[in-house]
Amino acid sequence: MERTLSIIKPDGVEKGVIGEVIRRFEANKIKIVAMKMICMTKAQAQGFYAVHKDRPFFDTLTDFMSSGPAVVMVLEGENVIARNRELMGATDYRKAAEGTIRRDFATDIEKNIVHGSDAPETAAFEIGYFFNRFEIMS
Ligand code: IDP
Ligand code: MG
């Protein structure tokens, strides 16, 4: 059993696809074990995306991530890190497979609707960044 962090980014909330994203998780037997809506500060977004601090898009990305409400969730299931990444689709929505969340709803490489952890170590860091253990259902 694995856990991963999912975020419905501010553009996903703005576009009204919170329900649709969650529907896809549930339809794929992915369990939500923690969930909340937050407005990230710029500093909080910078800390979350610290691995990207030297990338050219770091400043606009962290502006975007702190631009409005986002929904953060902990997902649980077998192989859920990879399965969530599969449902999300490639970072660039133009390269994302048909039927993926990003292909269906994103219109920008940066504003791409969802985040998902990419490995067990990043999942552990990212879950701990937003949730304490009392907020995660066991
Ligand atoms: P991921 O979200 O698919 O894991 P990462 O490479 O980890 O993709 O990048 C983190 C986020 O940074 C992306 O989801 C996207 O919002 C943004 N991003 C990635 N590459 C670019 C780019 O080339 N231009 C603008 N924004 C980007
Ligand atoms: Mg990533």
PDB file of C-alpha atoms and ligand atoms in Angstrom:
ATOM      1  CA  MET A   1       0.000   0.000   0.000  1.00  0.00           C
ATOM      2  CA  GLU A   2       1.311   3.398  -1.032  1.00  0.00           C
ATOM      3  CA  ARG A   3       0.407   7.054  -0.434  1.00  0.00           C
ATOM      4  CA  THR A   4       0.836  10.078  -2.664  1.00  0.00           C
ATOM      5  CA  LEU A   5       0.097  13.798  -2.520  1.00  0.00           C
ATOM      6  CA  SER A   6      -2.369  15.195  -5.032  1.00  0.00           C
ATOM      7  CA  ILE A   7      -3.097  18.882  -5.525  1.00  0.00           C
ATOM      8  CA  ILE A   8      -5.897  20.370  -7.578  1.00  0.00           C
ATOM      9  CA  LYS A   9      -4.025  23.548  -8.504  1.00  0.00           C
ATOM     10  CA  PRO A  10      -5.636  27.019  -8.496  1.00  0.00           C
ATOM     11  CA  ASP A  11      -6.523  26.737 -12.218  1.00  0.00           C
ATOM     12  CA  GLY A  12      -8.374  23.465 -11.572  1.00  0.00           C
ATOM     13  CA  VAL A  13     -10.376  25.054  -8.754  1.00  0.00           C
ATOM     14  CA  GLU A  14     -11.047  28.102 -10.951  1.00  0.00           C
ATOM     15  CA  LYS A  15     -12.221  25.918 -13.850  1.00  0.00           C
ATOM     16  CA  GLY A  16     -14.630  24.023 -11.608  1.00  0.00           C
ATOM     17  CA  VAL A  17     -13.147  20.552 -12.011  1.00  0.00           C
ATOM     18  CA  ILE A  18     -12.631  19.617  -8.338  1.00  0.00           C
ATOM     19  CA  GLY A  19     -15.556  17.193  -8.556  1.00  0.00           C
ATOM     20  CA  GLU A  20     -14.437  15.681 -11.852  1.00  0.00           C
ATOM     21  CA  VAL A  21     -10.876  15.074 -10.630  1.00  0.00           C
ATOM     22  CA  ILE A  22     -12.139  13.428  -7.451  1.00  0.00           C
ATOM     23  CA  ARG A  23     -14.651  11.391  -9.488  1.00  0.00           C
ATOM     24  CA  ARG A  24     -11.790   9.988 -11.562  1.00  0.00           C
ATOM     25  CA  PHE A  25      -9.849   9.003  -8.440  1.00  0.00           C
ATOM     26  CA  GLU A  26     -12.875   7.214  -6.999  1.00  0.00           C
ATOM     27  CA  ALA A  27     -13.764   5.585 -10.332  1.00  0.00           C
ATOM     28  CA  ASN A  28     -10.223   4.176 -10.383  1.00  0.00           C
ATOM     29  CA  LYS A  29     -10.482   2.789  -6.840  1.00  0.00           C
ATOM     30  CA  ILE A  30      -8.053   5.354  -5.452  1.00  0.00           C
ATOM     31  CA  LYS A  31      -8.902   6.153  -1.857  1.00  0.00           C
ATOM     32  CA  ILE A  32      -8.776   9.708  -0.465  1.00  0.00           C
ATOM     33  CA  VAL A  33      -7.461   9.558   3.115  1.00  0.00           C
ATOM     34  CA  ALA A  34      -6.991  13.316   3.733  1.00  0.00           C
ATOM     35  CA  MET A  35      -8.259  16.444   2.024  1.00  0.00           C
ATOM     36  CA  LYS A  36      -8.404  20.210   2.547  1.00  0.00           C
ATOM     37  CA  MET A  37      -8.656  23.487   0.657  1.00  0.00           C
ATOM     38  CA  ILE A  38      -5.797  25.913   1.211  1.00  0.00           C
ATOM     39  CA  CYS A  39      -4.450  29.202  -0.120  1.00  0.00           C
ATOM     40  CA  MET A  40      -0.680  28.783  -0.289  1.00  0.00           C
ATOM     41  CA  THR A  41       1.531  31.713   0.514  1.00  0.00           C
ATOM     42  CA  LYS A  42       4.329  32.469  -1.937  1.00  0.00           C
ATOM     43  CA  ALA A  43       6.841  31.170   0.647  1.00  0.00           C
ATOM     44  CA  GLN A  44       4.852  27.962   1.116  1.00  0.00           C
ATOM     45  CA  ALA A  45       4.786  27.388  -2.662  1.00  0.00           C
ATOM     46  CA  GLN A  46       8.537  28.075  -2.866  1.00  0.00           C
ATOM     47  CA  GLY A  47       9.195  25.514  -0.129  1.00  0.00           C
ATOM     48  CA  PHE A  48       6.970  22.948  -1.804  1.00  0.00           C
ATOM     49  CA  TYR A  49       8.681  23.361  -5.179  1.00  0.00           C
ATOM     50  CA  ALA A  50      12.203  23.847  -3.750  1.00  0.00           C
ATOM     51  CA  VAL A  51      13.537  21.109  -6.076  1.00  0.00           C
ATOM     52  CA  HIS A  52      12.743  23.444  -8.979  1.00  0.00           C
ATOM     53  CA  LYS A  53      14.308  26.576  -7.474  1.00  0.00           C
ATOM     54  CA  ASP A  54      16.902  26.927 -10.238  1.00  0.00           C
ATOM     55  CA  ARG A  55      14.457  26.384 -13.102  1.00  0.00           C
ATOM     56  CA  PRO A  56      13.470  29.394 -15.236  1.00  0.00           C
ATOM     57  CA  PHE A  57       9.776  28.885 -14.421  1.00  0.00           C
ATOM     58  CA  PHE A  58      10.225  28.799 -10.617  1.00  0.00           C
ATOM     59  CA  ASP A  59       9.029  32.356 -10.003  1.00  0.00           C
ATOM     60  CA  THR A  60       5.923  32.235 -12.199  1.00  0.00           C
ATOM     61  CA  LEU A  61       5.113  28.710 -10.956  1.00  0.00           C
ATOM     62  CA  THR A  62       5.179  29.768  -7.304  1.00  0.00           C
ATOM     63  CA  ASP A  63       3.187  32.943  -8.127  1.00  0.00           C
ATOM     64  CA  PHE A  64       0.591  30.746  -9.813  1.00  0.00           C
ATOM     65  CA  MET A  65       0.481  28.184  -6.994  1.00  0.00           C
ATOM     66  CA  SER A  66      -0.109  30.971  -4.463  1.00  0.00           C
ATOM     67  CA  SER A  67      -2.658  32.817  -6.632  1.00  0.00           C
ATOM     68  CA  GLY A  68      -5.811  31.252  -5.185  1.00  0.00           C
ATOM     69  CA  PRO A  69      -7.343  28.261  -3.438  1.00  0.00           C
ATOM     70  CA  ALA A  70      -6.049  24.764  -4.128  1.00  0.00           C
ATOM     71  CA  VAL A  71      -7.255  21.374  -2.898  1.00  0.00           C
ATOM     72  CA  VAL A  72      -4.612  19.144  -1.341  1.00  0.00           C
ATOM     73  CA  MET A  73      -5.269  15.440  -0.846  1.00  0.00           C
ATOM     74  CA  VAL A  74      -3.517  12.310   0.311  1.00  0.00           C
ATOM     75  CA  LEU A  75      -4.362   9.362  -1.932  1.00  0.00           C
ATOM     76  CA  GLU A  76      -3.867   5.767  -0.907  1.00  0.00           C
ATOM     77  CA  GLY A  77      -3.770   2.514  -2.834  1.00  0.00           C
ATOM     78  CA  GLU A  78      -1.597  -0.075  -4.451  1.00  0.00           C
ATOM     79  CA  ASN A  79       0.940   1.569  -6.773  1.00  0.00           C
ATOM     80  CA  VAL A  80      -0.972   4.841  -6.325  1.00  0.00           C
ATOM     81  CA  ILE A  81       2.007   7.107  -7.114  1.00  0.00           C
ATOM     82  CA  ALA A  82       2.271   5.768 -10.666  1.00  0.00           C
ATOM     83  CA  ARG A  83      -1.470   5.268 -11.099  1.00  0.00           C
ATOM     84  CA  ASN A  84      -2.157   8.894 -10.153  1.00  0.00           C
ATOM     85  CA  ARG A  85       0.569  10.098 -12.545  1.00  0.00           C
ATOM     86  CA  GLU A  86      -1.102   8.041 -15.261  1.00  0.00           C
ATOM     87  CA  LEU A  87      -4.506   9.625 -14.613  1.00  0.00           C
ATOM     88  CA  MET A  88      -2.866  13.094 -14.610  1.00  0.00           C
ATOM     89  CA  GLY A  89      -1.013  12.729 -17.922  1.00  0.00           C
ATOM     90  CA  ALA A  90       2.254  14.331 -19.024  1.00  0.00           C
ATOM     91  CA  THR A  91       3.352  17.705 -17.591  1.00  0.00           C
ATOM     92  CA  ASP A  92       2.768  19.332 -20.986  1.00  0.00           C
ATOM     93  CA  TYR A  93      -0.937  18.821 -21.731  1.00  0.00           C
ATOM     94  CA  ARG A  94      -0.158  18.759 -25.471  1.00  0.00           C
ATOM     95  CA  LYS A  95       1.878  15.582 -24.895  1.00  0.00           C
ATOM     96  CA  ALA A  96      -0.554  14.039 -22.414  1.00  0.00           C
ATOM     97  CA  ALA A  97      -2.459  10.920 -23.482  1.00  0.00           C
ATOM     98  CA  GLU A  98      -6.139  11.065 -24.448  1.00  0.00           C
ATOM     99  CA  GLY A  99      -8.480  10.861 -21.502  1.00  0.00           C
ATOM    100  CA  THR A 100      -5.981  12.130 -18.935  1.00  0.00           C
ATOM    101  CA  ILE A 101      -6.835  15.013 -16.600  1.00  0.00           C
ATOM    102  CA  ARG A 102      -4.256  17.361 -18.092  1.00  0.00           C
ATOM    103  CA  ARG A 103      -5.178  16.518 -21.686  1.00  0.00           C
ATOM    104  CA  ASP A 104      -8.847  17.088 -20.939  1.00  0.00           C
ATOM    105  CA  PHE A 105      -8.613  20.293 -18.886  1.00  0.00           C
ATOM    106  CA  ALA A 106      -5.195  22.007 -19.065  1.00  0.00           C
ATOM    107  CA  THR A 107      -4.506  24.844 -21.474  1.00  0.00           C
ATOM    108  CA  ASP A 108      -0.989  25.764 -20.374  1.00  0.00           C
ATOM    109  CA  ILE A 109       2.206  23.840 -19.513  1.00  0.00           C
ATOM    110  CA  GLU A 110       2.390  25.653 -16.159  1.00  0.00           C
ATOM    111  CA  LYS A 111      -1.304  25.842 -15.303  1.00  0.00           C
ATOM    112  CA  ASN A 112      -1.859  22.125 -15.683  1.00  0.00           C
ATOM    113  CA  ILE A 113      -4.692  21.425 -13.209  1.00  0.00           C
ATOM    114  CA  VAL A 114      -3.079  18.833 -10.952  1.00  0.00           C
ATOM    115  CA  HIS A 115       0.067  17.914  -9.078  1.00  0.00           C
ATOM    116  CA  GLY A 116       1.074  14.378  -8.112  1.00  0.00           C
ATOM    117  CA  SER A 117       4.154  13.132  -6.258  1.00  0.00           C
ATOM    118  CA  ASP A 118       6.609  11.296  -8.506  1.00  0.00           C
ATOM    119  CA  ALA A 119       8.329   8.835  -6.116  1.00  0.00           C
ATOM    120  CA  PRO A 120       7.984   7.396  -2.587  1.00  0.00           C
ATOM    121  CA  GLU A 121      10.554   9.853  -1.127  1.00  0.00           C
ATOM    122  CA  THR A 122       8.926  12.914  -2.683  1.00  0.00           C
ATOM    123  CA  ALA A 123       5.488  11.639  -1.619  1.00  0.00           C
ATOM    124  CA  ALA A 124       6.647  11.380   2.009  1.00  0.00           C
ATOM    125  CA  PHE A 125       8.075  14.916   1.936  1.00  0.00           C
ATOM    126  CA  GLU A 126       5.039  16.397   0.168  1.00  0.00           C
ATOM    127  CA  ILE A 127       2.441  14.699   2.394  1.00  0.00           C
ATOM    128  CA  GLY A 128       4.311  15.889   5.485  1.00  0.00           C
ATOM    129  CA  TYR A 129       4.478  19.395   4.026  1.00  0.00           C
ATOM    130  CA  PHE A 130       0.688  19.811   4.194  1.00  0.00           C
ATOM    131  CA  PHE A 131      -0.662  17.218   6.639  1.00  0.00           C
ATOM    132  CA  ASN A 132       0.116  16.004  10.120  1.00  0.00           C
ATOM    133  CA  ARG A 133      -0.611  12.390  11.041  1.00  0.00           C
ATOM    134  CA  PHE A 134      -3.859  13.233  12.853  1.00  0.00           C
ATOM    135  CA  GLU A 135      -5.294  14.602   9.592  1.00  0.00           C
ATOM    136  CA  ILE A 136      -4.712  11.381   7.651  1.00  0.00           C
ATOM    137  CA  MET A 137      -7.271   8.592   7.999  1.00  0.00           C
ATOM    138  CA  SER A 138      -5.805   5.193   8.742  1.00  0.00           C
TER     139      SER A 138
HETATM  140  P1  IDP B   1       5.013  17.418 -12.923  1.00  0.00           P
HETATM  141  O1  IDP B   1       4.014  18.344 -12.256  1.00  0.00           O
HETATM  142  O2  IDP B   1       4.410  16.698 -14.096  1.00  0.00           O
HETATM  143  O3  IDP B   1       5.694  16.484 -11.963  1.00  0.00           O
HETATM  144  P2  IDP B   1       7.512  18.930 -12.963  1.00  0.00           P
HETATM  145  O4  IDP B   1       8.581  18.789 -13.996  1.00  0.00           O
HETATM  146  O5  IDP B   1       7.772  18.378 -11.598  1.00  0.00           O
HETATM  147  O6  IDP B   1       6.152  18.336 -13.587  1.00  0.00           O
HETATM  148  O7  IDP B   1       7.212  20.479 -12.856  1.00  0.00           O
HETATM  149  C1  IDP B   1       6.427  20.976 -11.791  1.00  0.00           C
HETATM  150  C2  IDP B   1       5.440  21.966 -12.337  1.00  0.00           C
HETATM  151  O8  IDP B   1       6.145  23.082 -12.887  1.00  0.00           O
HETATM  152  C3  IDP B   1       4.591  21.469 -13.515  1.00  0.00           C
HETATM  153  O9  IDP B   1       3.453  20.726 -13.107  1.00  0.00           O
HETATM  154  C4  IDP B   1       4.191  22.772 -14.163  1.00  0.00           C
HETATM  155  O10 IDP B   1       3.146  23.423 -13.426  1.00  0.00           O
HETATM  156  C5  IDP B   1       5.464  23.584 -14.024  1.00  0.00           C
HETATM  157  N1  IDP B   1       6.347  23.427 -15.189  1.00  0.00           N
HETATM  158  C6  IDP B   1       7.101  22.357 -15.534  1.00  0.00           C
HETATM  159  N2  IDP B   1       7.784  22.567 -16.668  1.00  0.00           N
HETATM  160  C7  IDP B   1       7.472  23.822 -17.064  1.00  0.00           C
HETATM  161  C8  IDP B   1       7.848  24.642 -18.170  1.00  0.00           C
HETATM  162  O11 IDP B   1       8.652  24.242 -19.042  1.00  0.00           O
HETATM  163  N3  IDP B   1       7.294  25.887 -18.225  1.00  0.00           N
HETATM  164  C9  IDP B   1       6.436  26.356 -17.291  1.00  0.00           C
HETATM  165  N4  IDP B   1       6.046  25.634 -16.234  1.00  0.00           N
HETATM  166  C10 IDP B   1       6.539  24.384 -16.122  1.00  0.00           C
HETATM  167 MG    MG B   2       6.971  16.932 -10.368  1.00  0.00          MG
END
